[in-house]
Amino acid sequence: MDNEQIEPQTNRNYKDSVFVDLFAHDETAKENFISLYNALHGTNLDAKTTEVQPVMLEQVLYMKFYNDIAMLVDGKIVVLVEHQSTINENMPFRMLEYIARIYEKITDPKKKFGKSLMKLPMPEFYVFYNGKEDFPSESEMKLSDAFIKLDEKHNFPLEISVKVININVDKENPVLNHCEALKEYSEFMEQVRFNVENEIPEALTVAIKQSIKQGFLSEYLSRKSTEVENMLLTEYDYDTDIAVQRQEAYENGSQQKAIETAKNFLA
C-alpha cells in the first residue's frame, strides 16, 4: 500500500475529529502521518515508500466520536490520541486496554500457544493536548502512578508510558516546527477557539475562511469546509458533554460527602 491513502476498515457512521481525518482518513493523511512520525522520532521516512497499516479498533473513546489513531509503521504500533479539554489521568490504563485489543486483532491466536517466541511490534503512546488549561509543553503519564503502592521501591512488572505533547502554539513544542501539518492544524484550532470564545457570529465558518486566507491548511479546508465544520460541531458537543458530566459528578460527590458528614455528626 505504498501509494495508497490511509483508510482503515472502520464504521464510518462514527464521526472523526478534524485531527483524525487529517492524519488518518483524508487523501493527504499518509503524507501528514509520516511527517508527524518523523517529527516524533527524528527520522526521515518517505511517505511514498513507507508502508503504513491502520490498526484502529471498531470502538471509540466516547460516544460516536473518533479522536484516536493507531498505525502499524516501521515495526511499531503508534497510538495517537487528541485531547481538547482537561487531560485524562486514566489514559495509561485506557491505552493498556486499547493495545491489548490491537494485539489480539493483529496476531494469530494459535501462535500464543506455540513454543517459539511470538514477536510483537513495539507500542508507542502519545496524547496531543490542545485544551485551554495551562499544561507543560511535554510530560509523561505512567500506569504505575495508578497502582496501590505497598512498597515505593517496588519494580512494577506492568508499565505503560504515555507521552503528553502540548500542541498549543504558544507552548512552542519542537514537534510543531518539524511537522507542518500539525503546526497548521494547531494554528487553525487556535483560530476556532478564539472565534467561539468571543462569540463571533458563525464562528466556525469564519474560522475556516480566516485560516484559508492566512494559509493554515488552506488546501484541506478549501476541499472539505462543510465536513470540517460538521466535525468541529461534534467535537464541541463532545467537550461540552464531558464538562457537564464532570460537573455533575463533582456535585454528586459533594452532596454525598455532605450527607456522610451529617451522619457522622449525628452519630
mmCIF file with all atom_site columns, N, CA, C and O in Angstrom, residues 204-249:
data_model
loop_
_atom_site.group_PDB
_atom_site.id
_atom_site.type_symbol
_atom_site.label_atom_id
_atom_site.label_alt_id
_atom_site.label_comp_id
_atom_site.label_asym_id
_atom_site.label_entity_id
_atom_site.label_seq_id
_atom_site.pdbx_PDB_ins_code
_atom_site.Cartn_x
_atom_site.Cartn_y
_atom_site.Cartn_z
_atom_site.occupancy
_atom_site.B_iso_or_equiv
_atom_site.pdbx_formal_charge
_atom_site.auth_seq_id
_atom_site.auth_comp_id
_atom_site.auth_asym_id
_atom_site.auth_atom_id
_atom_site.pdbx_PDB_model_num
ATOM 1   N N  . LEU A 1 204 ? -17.401 29.098 13.423 1.00 0.00 ? 204 LEU A N  1
ATOM 2   C CA . LEU A 1 204 ? -16.661 28.034 12.748 1.00 0.00 ? 204 LEU A CA 1
ATOM 3   C C  . LEU A 1 204 ? -16.444 28.354 11.270 1.00 0.00 ? 204 LEU A C  1
ATOM 4   O O  . LEU A 1 204 ? -15.344 28.166 10.734 1.00 0.00 ? 204 LEU A O  1
ATOM 5   N N  . THR A 1 205 ? -17.491 28.845 10.614 1.00 0.00 ? 205 THR A N  1
ATOM 6   C CA . THR A 1 205 ? -17.377 29.222 9.204  1.00 0.00 ? 205 THR A CA 1
ATOM 7   C C  . THR A 1 205 ? -16.342 30.315 9.016  1.00 0.00 ? 205 THR A C  1
ATOM 8   O O  . THR A 1 205 ? -15.501 30.257 8.105  1.00 0.00 ? 205 THR A O  1
ATOM 9   N N  . VAL A 1 206 ? -16.383 31.310 9.890  1.00 0.00 ? 206 VAL A N  1
ATOM 10  C CA . VAL A 1 206 ? -15.432 32.419 9.817  1.00 0.00 ? 206 VAL A CA 1
ATOM 11  C C  . VAL A 1 206 ? -14.008 31.924 10.058 1.00 0.00 ? 206 VAL A C  1
ATOM 12  O O  . VAL A 1 206 ? -13.069 32.335 9.375  1.00 0.00 ? 206 VAL A O  1
ATOM 13  N N  . ALA A 1 207 ? -13.834 31.011 11.025 1.00 0.00 ? 207 ALA A N  1
ATOM 14  C CA . ALA A 1 207 ? -12.503 30.469 11.331 1.00 0.00 ? 207 ALA A CA 1
ATOM 15  C C  . ALA A 1 207 ? -11.927 29.735 10.129 1.00 0.00 ? 207 ALA A C  1
ATOM 16  O O  . ALA A 1 207 ? -10.730 29.851 9.822  1.00 0.00 ? 207 ALA A O  1
ATOM 17  N N  . ILE A 1 208 ? -12.760 28.971 9.447  1.00 0.00 ? 208 ILE A N  1
ATOM 18  C CA . ILE A 1 208 ? -12.313 28.245 8.260  1.00 0.00 ? 208 ILE A CA 1
ATOM 19  C C  . ILE A 1 208 ? -11.861 29.221 7.178  1.00 0.00 ? 208 ILE A C  1
ATOM 20  O O  . ILE A 1 208 ? -10.785 29.073 6.588  1.00 0.00 ? 208 ILE A O  1
ATOM 21  N N  . LYS A 1 209 ? -12.665 30.262 6.941  1.00 0.00 ? 209 LYS A N  1
ATOM 22  C CA . LYS A 1 209 ? -12.317 31.255 5.924  1.00 0.00 ? 209 LYS A CA 1
ATOM 23  C C  . LYS A 1 209 ? -11.046 32.014 6.310  1.00 0.00 ? 209 LYS A C  1
ATOM 24  O O  . LYS A 1 209 ? -10.189 32.282 5.452  1.00 0.00 ? 209 LYS A O  1
ATOM 25  N N  . GLN A 1 210 ? -10.919 32.362 7.597  1.00 0.00 ? 210 GLN A N  1
ATOM 26  C CA . GLN A 1 210 ? -9.728  33.077 8.050  1.00 0.00 ? 210 GLN A CA 1
ATOM 27  C C  . GLN A 1 210 ? -8.471  32.236 7.874  1.00 0.00 ? 210 GLN A C  1
ATOM 28  O O  . GLN A 1 210 ? -7.428  32.735 7.445  1.00 0.00 ? 210 GLN A O  1
ATOM 29  N N  . SER A 1 211 ? -8.571  30.941 8.204  1.00 0.00 ? 211 SER A N  1
ATOM 30  C CA . SER A 1 211 ? -7.410  30.061 8.105  1.00 0.00 ? 211 SER A CA 1
ATOM 31  C C  . SER A 1 211 ? -6.992  29.851 6.657  1.00 0.00 ? 211 SER A C  1
ATOM 32  O O  . SER A 1 211 ? -5.797  29.796 6.344  1.00 0.00 ? 211 SER A O  1
ATOM 33  N N  . ILE A 1 212 ? -7.967  29.735 5.770  1.00 0.00 ? 212 ILE A N  1
ATOM 34  C CA . ILE A 1 212 ? -7.654  29.601 4.342  1.00 0.00 ? 212 ILE A CA 1
ATOM 35  C C  . ILE A 1 212 ? -6.908  30.849 3.866  1.00 0.00 ? 212 ILE A C  1
ATOM 36  O O  . ILE A 1 212 ? -5.896  30.754 3.157  1.00 0.00 ? 212 ILE A O  1
ATOM 37  N N  . LYS A 1 213 ? -7.394  31.993 4.287  1.00 0.00 ? 213 LYS A N  1
ATOM 38  C CA . LYS A 1 213 ? -6.773  33.261 3.884  1.00 0.00 ? 213 LYS A CA 1
ATOM 39  C C  . LYS A 1 213 ? -5.356  33.388 4.438  1.00 0.00 ? 213 LYS A C  1
ATOM 40  O O  . LYS A 1 213 ? -4.449  33.902 3.764  1.00 0.00 ? 213 LYS A O  1
ATOM 41  N N  . GLN A 1 214 ? -5.146  32.909 5.673  1.00 0.00 ? 214 GLN A N  1
ATOM 42  C CA . GLN A 1 214 ? -3.842  33.022 6.320  1.00 0.00 ? 214 GLN A CA 1
ATOM 43  C C  . GLN A 1 214 ? -2.872  31.906 5.920  1.00 0.00 ? 214 GLN A C  1
ATOM 44  O O  . GLN A 1 214 ? -1.701  31.943 6.283  1.00 0.00 ? 214 GLN A O  1
ATOM 45  N N  . GLY A 1 215 ? -3.379  30.913 5.203  1.00 0.00 ? 215 GLY A N  1
ATOM 46  C CA . GLY A 1 215 ? -2.508  29.845 4.717  1.00 0.00 ? 215 GLY A CA 1
ATOM 47  C C  . GLY A 1 215 ? -2.365  28.668 5.657  1.00 0.00 ? 215 GLY A C  1
ATOM 48  O O  . GLY A 1 215 ? -1.430  27.876 5.531  1.00 0.00 ? 215 GLY A O  1
ATOM 49  N N  . PHE A 1 216 ? -3.304  28.489 6.597  1.00 0.00 ? 216 PHE A N  1
ATOM 50  C CA . PHE A 1 216 ? -3.272  27.352 7.510  1.00 0.00 ? 216 PHE A CA 1
ATOM 51  C C  . PHE A 1 216 ? -4.233  26.281 6.994  1.00 0.00 ? 216 PHE A C  1
ATOM 52  O O  . PHE A 1 216 ? -5.443  26.474 6.982  1.00 0.00 ? 216 PHE A O  1
ATOM 53  N N  . LEU A 1 217 ? -3.693  25.147 6.545  1.00 0.00 ? 217 LEU A N  1
ATOM 54  C CA . LEU A 1 217 ? -4.492  24.045 5.990  1.00 0.00 ? 217 LEU A CA 1
ATOM 55  C C  . LEU A 1 217 ? -5.388  24.521 4.842  1.00 0.00 ? 217 LEU A C  1
ATOM 56  O O  . LEU A 1 217 ? -6.511  24.032 4.670  1.00 0.00 ? 217 LEU A O  1
ATOM 57  N N  . SER A 1 218 ? -4.897  25.452 4.056  1.00 0.00 ? 218 SER A N  1
ATOM 58  C CA . SER A 1 218 ? -5.708  26.078 3.006  1.00 0.00 ? 218 SER A CA 1
ATOM 59  C C  . SER A 1 218 ? -6.317  25.064 2.035  1.00 0.00 ? 218 SER A C  1
ATOM 60  O O  . SER A 1 218 ? -7.529  25.082 1.772  1.00 0.00 ? 218 SER A O  1
ATOM 61  N N  . GLU A 1 219 ? -5.477  24.167 1.508  1.00 0.00 ? 219 GLU A N  1
ATOM 62  C CA . GLU A 1 219 ? -5.962  23.212 0.516  1.00 0.00 ? 219 GLU A CA 1
ATOM 63  C C  . GLU A 1 219 ? -6.975  22.257 1.131  1.00 0.00 ? 219 GLU A C  1
ATOM 64  O O  . GLU A 1 219 ? -8.033  21.987 0.552  1.00 0.00 ? 219 GLU A O  1
ATOM 65  N N  . TYR A 1 220 ? -6.674  21.766 2.319  1.00 0.00 ? 220 TYR A N  1
ATOM 66  C CA . TYR A 1 220 ? -7.562  20.831 3.028  1.00 0.00 ? 220 TYR A CA 1
ATOM 67  C C  . TYR A 1 220 ? -8.907  21.488 3.350  1.00 0.00 ? 220 TYR A C  1
ATOM 68  O O  . TYR A 1 220 ? -9.965  20.916 3.072  1.00 0.00 ? 220 TYR A O  1
ATOM 69  N N  . LEU A 1 221 ? -8.866  22.693 3.916  1.00 0.00 ? 221 LEU A N  1
ATOM 70  C CA . LEU A 1 221 ? -10.096 23.376 4.307  1.00 0.00 ? 221 LEU A CA 1
ATOM 71  C C  . LEU A 1 221 ? -10.915 23.821 3.101  1.00 0.00 ? 221 LEU A C  1
ATOM 72  O O  . LEU A 1 221 ? -12.147 23.848 3.157  1.00 0.00 ? 221 LEU A O  1
ATOM 73  N N  . SER A 1 222 ? -10.256 24.147 2.013  1.00 0.00 ? 222 SER A N  1
ATOM 74  C CA . SER A 1 222 ? -10.970 24.541 0.799  1.00 0.00 ? 222 SER A CA 1
ATOM 75  C C  . SER A 1 222 ? -11.751 23.361 0.234  1.00 0.00 ? 222 SER A C  1
ATOM 76  O O  . SER A 1 222 ? -12.859 23.518 -0.274 1.00 0.00 ? 222 SER A O  1
ATOM 77  N N  . ARG A 1 223 ? -11.175 22.178 0.313  1.00 0.00 ? 223 ARG A N  1
ATOM 78  C CA . ARG A 1 223 ? -11.833 20.964 -0.188 1.00 0.00 ? 223 ARG A CA 1
ATOM 79  C C  . ARG A 1 223 ? -12.976 20.506 0.706  1.00 0.00 ? 223 ARG A C  1
ATOM 80  O O  . ARG A 1 223 ? -13.983 19.978 0.229  1.00 0.00 ? 223 ARG A O  1
ATOM 81  N N  . LYS A 1 224 ? -12.819 20.678 2.024  1.00 0.00 ? 224 LYS A N  1
ATOM 82  C CA . LYS A 1 224 ? -13.714 19.997 2.964  1.00 0.00 ? 224 LYS A CA 1
ATOM 83  C C  . LYS A 1 224 ? -14.321 20.948 3.994  1.00 0.00 ? 224 LYS A C  1
ATOM 84  O O  . LYS A 1 224 ? -14.562 20.554 5.132  1.00 0.00 ? 224 LYS A O  1
ATOM 85  N N  . SER A 1 225 ? -14.589 22.173 3.611  1.00 0.00 ? 225 SER A N  1
ATOM 86  C CA . SER A 1 225 ? -15.062 23.165 4.582  1.00 0.00 ? 225 SER A CA 1
ATOM 87  C C  . SER A 1 225 ? -16.337 22.727 5.298  1.00 0.00 ? 225 SER A C  1
ATOM 88  O O  . SER A 1 225 ? -16.453 22.854 6.524  1.00 0.00 ? 225 SER A O  1
ATOM 89  N N  . THR A 1 226 ? -17.301 22.191 4.569  1.00 0.00 ? 226 THR A N  1
ATOM 90  C CA . THR A 1 226 ? -18.564 21.771 5.189  1.00 0.00 ? 226 THR A CA 1
ATOM 91  C C  . THR A 1 226 ? -18.342 20.588 6.127  1.00 0.00 ? 226 THR A C  1
ATOM 92  O O  . THR A 1 226 ? -18.865 20.560 7.249  1.00 0.00 ? 226 THR A O  1
ATOM 93  N N  . GLU A 1 227 ? -17.557 19.597 5.676  1.00 0.00 ? 227 GLU A N  1
ATOM 94  C CA . GLU A 1 227 ? -17.259 18.436 6.513  1.00 0.00 ? 227 GLU A CA 1
ATOM 95  C C  . GLU A 1 227 ? -16.512 18.850 7.775  1.00 0.00 ? 227 GLU A C  1
ATOM 96  O O  . GLU A 1 227 ? -16.806 18.350 8.871  1.00 0.00 ? 227 GLU A O  1
ATOM 97  N N  . VAL A 1 228 ? -15.543 19.741 7.624  1.00 0.00 ? 228 VAL A N  1
ATOM 98  C CA . VAL A 1 228 ? -14.760 20.207 8.775  1.00 0.00 ? 228 VAL A CA 1
ATOM 99  C C  . VAL A 1 228 ? -15.662 20.915 9.781  1.00 0.00 ? 228 VAL A C  1
ATOM 100 O O  . VAL A 1 228 ? -15.548 20.708 10.990 1.00 0.00 ? 228 VAL A O  1
ATOM 101 N N  . GLU A 1 229 ? -16.570 21.738 9.293  1.00 0.00 ? 229 GLU A N  1
ATOM 102 C CA . GLU A 1 229 ? -17.490 22.442 10.190 1.00 0.00 ? 229 GLU A CA 1
ATOM 103 C C  . GLU A 1 229 ? -18.348 21.450 10.973 1.00 0.00 ? 229 GLU A C  1
ATOM 104 O O  . GLU A 1 229 ? -18.553 21.607 12.178 1.00 0.00 ? 229 GLU A O  1
ATOM 105 N N  . ASN A 1 230 ? -18.823 20.409 10.304 1.00 0.00 ? 230 ASN A N  1
ATOM 106 C CA . ASN A 1 230 ? -19.622 19.384 10.982 1.00 0.00 ? 230 ASN A CA 1
ATOM 107 C C  . ASN A 1 230 ? -18.789 18.626 12.019 1.00 0.00 ? 230 ASN A C  1
ATOM 108 O O  . ASN A 1 230 ? -19.276 18.303 13.110 1.00 0.00 ? 230 ASN A O  1
ATOM 109 N N  . MET A 1 231 ? -17.534 18.339 11.675 1.00 0.00 ? 231 MET A N  1
ATOM 110 C CA . MET A 1 231 ? -16.656 17.648 12.620 1.00 0.00 ? 231 MET A CA 1
ATOM 111 C C  . MET A 1 231 ? -16.396 18.514 13.852 1.00 0.00 ? 231 MET A C  1
ATOM 112 O O  . MET A 1 231 ? -16.374 18.026 14.985 1.00 0.00 ? 231 MET A O  1
ATOM 113 N N  . LEU A 1 232 ? -16.207 19.798 13.629 1.00 0.00 ? 232 LEU A N  1
ATOM 114 C CA . LEU A 1 232 ? -15.959 20.713 14.747 1.00 0.00 ? 232 LEU A CA 1
ATOM 115 C C  . LEU A 1 232 ? -17.177 20.808 15.665 1.00 0.00 ? 232 LEU A C  1
ATOM 116 O O  . LEU A 1 232 ? -17.030 20.876 16.891 1.00 0.00 ? 232 LEU A O  1
ATOM 117 N N  . LEU A 1 233 ? -18.353 20.803 15.089 1.00 0.00 ? 233 LEU A N  1
ATOM 118 C CA . LEU A 1 233 ? -19.575 20.826 15.900 1.00 0.00 ? 233 LEU A CA 1
ATOM 119 C C  . LEU A 1 233 ? -19.649 19.592 16.792 1.00 0.00 ? 233 LEU A C  1
ATOM 120 O O  . LEU A 1 233 ? -20.014 19.676 17.968 1.00 0.00 ? 233 LEU A O  1
ATOM 121 N N  . THR A 1 234 ? -19.279 18.436 16.237 1.00 0.00 ? 234 THR A N  1
ATOM 122 C CA . THR A 1 234 ? -19.257 17.194 17.009 1.00 0.00 ? 234 THR A CA 1
ATOM 123 C C  . THR A 1 234 ? -18.237 17.285 18.134 1.00 0.00 ? 234 THR A C  1
ATOM 124 O O  . THR A 1 234 ? -18.500 16.867 19.266 1.00 0.00 ? 234 THR A O  1
ATOM 125 N N  . GLU A 1 235 ? -17.063 17.835 17.839 1.00 0.00 ? 235 GLU A N  1
ATOM 126 C CA . GLU A 1 235 ? -16.008 17.966 18.850 1.00 0.00 ? 235 GLU A CA 1
ATOM 127 C C  . GLU A 1 235 ? -16.445 18.858 19.996 1.00 0.00 ? 235 GLU A C  1
ATOM 128 O O  . GLU A 1 235 ? -16.207 18.549 21.173 1.00 0.00 ? 235 GLU A O  1
ATOM 129 N N  . TYR A 1 236 ? -17.103 19.966 19.668 1.00 0.00 ? 236 TYR A N  1
ATOM 130 C CA . TYR A 1 236 ? -17.531 20.872 20.732 1.00 0.00 ? 236 TYR A CA 1
ATOM 131 C C  . TYR A 1 236 ? -18.671 20.280 21.546 1.00 0.00 ? 236 TYR A C  1
ATOM 132 O O  . TYR A 1 236 ? -18.780 20.504 22.752 1.00 0.00 ? 236 TYR A O  1
ATOM 133 N N  . ASP A 1 237 ? -19.529 19.495 20.901 1.00 0.00 ? 237 ASP A N  1
ATOM 134 C CA . ASP A 1 237 ? -20.566 18.768 21.637 1.00 0.00 ? 237 ASP A CA 1
ATOM 135 C C  . ASP A 1 237 ? -19.919 17.782 22.603 1.00 0.00 ? 237 ASP A C  1
ATOM 136 O O  . ASP A 1 237 ? -20.355 17.621 23.747 1.00 0.00 ? 237 ASP A O  1
ATOM 137 N N  . TYR A 1 238 ? -18.858 17.126 22.141 1.00 0.00 ? 238 TYR A N  1
ATOM 138 C CA . TYR A 1 238 ? -18.116 16.158 22.963 1.00 0.00 ? 238 TYR A CA 1
ATOM 139 C C  . TYR A 1 238 ? -17.539 16.843 24.198 1.00 0.00 ? 238 TYR A C  1
ATOM 140 O O  . TYR A 1 238 ? -17.721 16.377 25.329 1.00 0.00 ? 238 TYR A O  1
ATOM 141 N N  . ASP A 1 239 ? -16.853 17.955 24.000 1.00 0.00 ? 239 ASP A N  1
ATOM 142 C CA . ASP A 1 239 ? -16.243 18.665 25.124 1.00 0.00 ? 239 ASP A CA 1
ATOM 143 C C  . ASP A 1 239 ? -17.294 19.190 26.098 1.00 0.00 ? 239 ASP A C  1
ATOM 144 O O  . ASP A 1 239 ? -17.107 19.170 27.312 1.00 0.00 ? 239 ASP A O  1
ATOM 145 N N  . THR A 1 240 ? -18.412 19.658 25.543 1.00 0.00 ? 240 THR A N  1
ATOM 146 C CA . THR A 1 240 ? -19.485 20.156 26.402 1.00 0.00 ? 240 THR A CA 1
ATOM 147 C C  . THR A 1 240 ? -20.069 19.037 27.249 1.00 0.00 ? 240 THR A C  1
ATOM 148 O O  . THR A 1 240 ? -20.297 19.197 28.455 1.00 0.00 ? 240 THR A O  1
ATOM 149 N N  . ASP A 1 241 ? -20.310 17.882 26.631 1.00 0.00 ? 241 ASP A N  1
ATOM 150 C CA . ASP A 1 241 ? -20.851 16.729 27.355 1.00 0.00 ? 241 ASP A CA 1
ATOM 151 C C  . ASP A 1 241 ? -19.912 16.289 28.476 1.00 0.00 ? 241 ASP A C  1
ATOM 152 O O  . ASP A 1 241 ? -20.347 15.986 29.590 1.00 0.00 ? 241 ASP A O  1
ATOM 153 N N  . ILE A 1 242 ? -18.606 16.236 28.165 1.00 0.00 ? 242 ILE A N  1
ATOM 154 C CA . ILE A 1 242 ? -17.623 15.836 29.168 1.00 0.00 ? 242 ILE A CA 1
ATOM 155 C C  . ILE A 1 242 ? -17.629 16.815 30.332 1.00 0.00 ? 242 ILE A C  1
ATOM 156 O O  . ILE A 1 242 ? -17.603 16.424 31.511 1.00 0.00 ? 242 ILE A O  1
ATOM 157 N N  . ALA A 1 243 ? -17.668 18.114 30.027 1.00 0.00 ? 243 ALA A N  1
ATOM 158 C CA . ALA A 1 243 ? -17.663 19.139 31.072 1.00 0.00 ? 243 ALA A CA 1
ATOM 159 C C  . ALA A 1 243 ? -18.896 19.009 31.963 1.00 0.00 ? 243 ALA A C  1
ATOM 160 O O  . ALA A 1 243 ? -18.816 19.120 33.189 1.00 0.00 ? 243 ALA A O  1
ATOM 161 N N  . VAL A 1 244 ? -20.050 18.762 31.352 1.00 0.00 ? 244 VAL A N  1
ATOM 162 C CA . VAL A 1 244 ? -21.296 18.605 32.115 1.00 0.00 ? 244 VAL A CA 1
ATOM 163 C C  . VAL A 1 244 ? -21.218 17.381 33.011 1.00 0.00 ? 244 VAL A C  1
ATOM 164 O O  . VAL A 1 244 ? -21.590 17.422 34.189 1.00 0.00 ? 244 VAL A O  1
ATOM 165 N N  . GLN A 1 245 ? -20.718 16.260 32.477 1.00 0.00 ? 245 GLN A N  1
ATOM 166 C CA . GLN A 1 245 ? -20.617 15.036 33.263 1.00 0.00 ? 245 GLN A CA 1
ATOM 167 C C  . GLN A 1 245 ? -19.670 15.210 34.444 1.00 0.00 ? 245 GLN A C  1
ATOM 168 O O  . GLN A 1 245 ? -19.943 14.728 35.545 1.00 0.00 ? 245 GLN A O  1
ATOM 169 N N  . ARG A 1 246 ? -18.554 15.910 34.221 1.00 0.00 ? 246 ARG A N  1
ATOM 170 C CA . ARG A 1 246 ? -17.603 16.140 35.311 1.00 0.00 ? 246 ARG A CA 1
ATOM 171 C C  . ARG A 1 246 ? -18.228 17.015 36.396 1.00 0.00 ? 246 ARG A C  1
ATOM 172 O O  . ARG A 1 246 ? -18.035 16.779 37.587 1.00 0.00 ? 246 ARG A O  1
ATOM 173 N N  . GLN A 1 247 ? -18.979 18.034 35.974 1.00 0.00 ? 247 GLN A N  1
ATOM 174 C CA . GLN A 1 247 ? -19.619 18.916 36.944 1.00 0.00 ? 247 GLN A CA 1
ATOM 175 C C  . GLN A 1 247 ? -20.665 18.160 37.751 1.00 0.00 ? 247 GLN A C  1
ATOM 176 O O  . GLN A 1 247 ? -20.764 18.311 38.973 1.00 0.00 ? 247 GLN A O  1
ATOM 177 N N  . GLU A 1 248 ? -21.450 17.318 37.062 1.00 0.00 ? 248 GLU A N  1
ATOM 178 C CA . GLU A 1 248 ? -22.466 16.524 37.759 1.00 0.00 ? 248 GLU A CA 1
ATOM 179 C C  . GLU A 1 248 ? -21.815 15.556 38.739 1.00 0.00 ? 248 GLU A C  1
ATOM 180 O O  . GLU A 1 248 ? -22.302 15.360 39.852 1.00 0.00 ? 248 GLU A O  1
ATOM 181 N N  . ALA A 1 249 ? -20.709 14.945 38.321 1.00 0.00 ? 249 ALA A N  1
ATOM 182 C CA . ALA A 1 249 ? -20.006 14.016 39.202 1.00 0.00 ? 249 ALA A CA 1
ATOM 183 C C  . ALA A 1 249 ? -19.466 14.744 40.423 1.00 0.00 ? 249 ALA A C  1
ATOM 184 O O  . ALA A 1 249 ? -19.532 14.236 41.547 1.00 0.00 ? 249 ALA A O  1
#
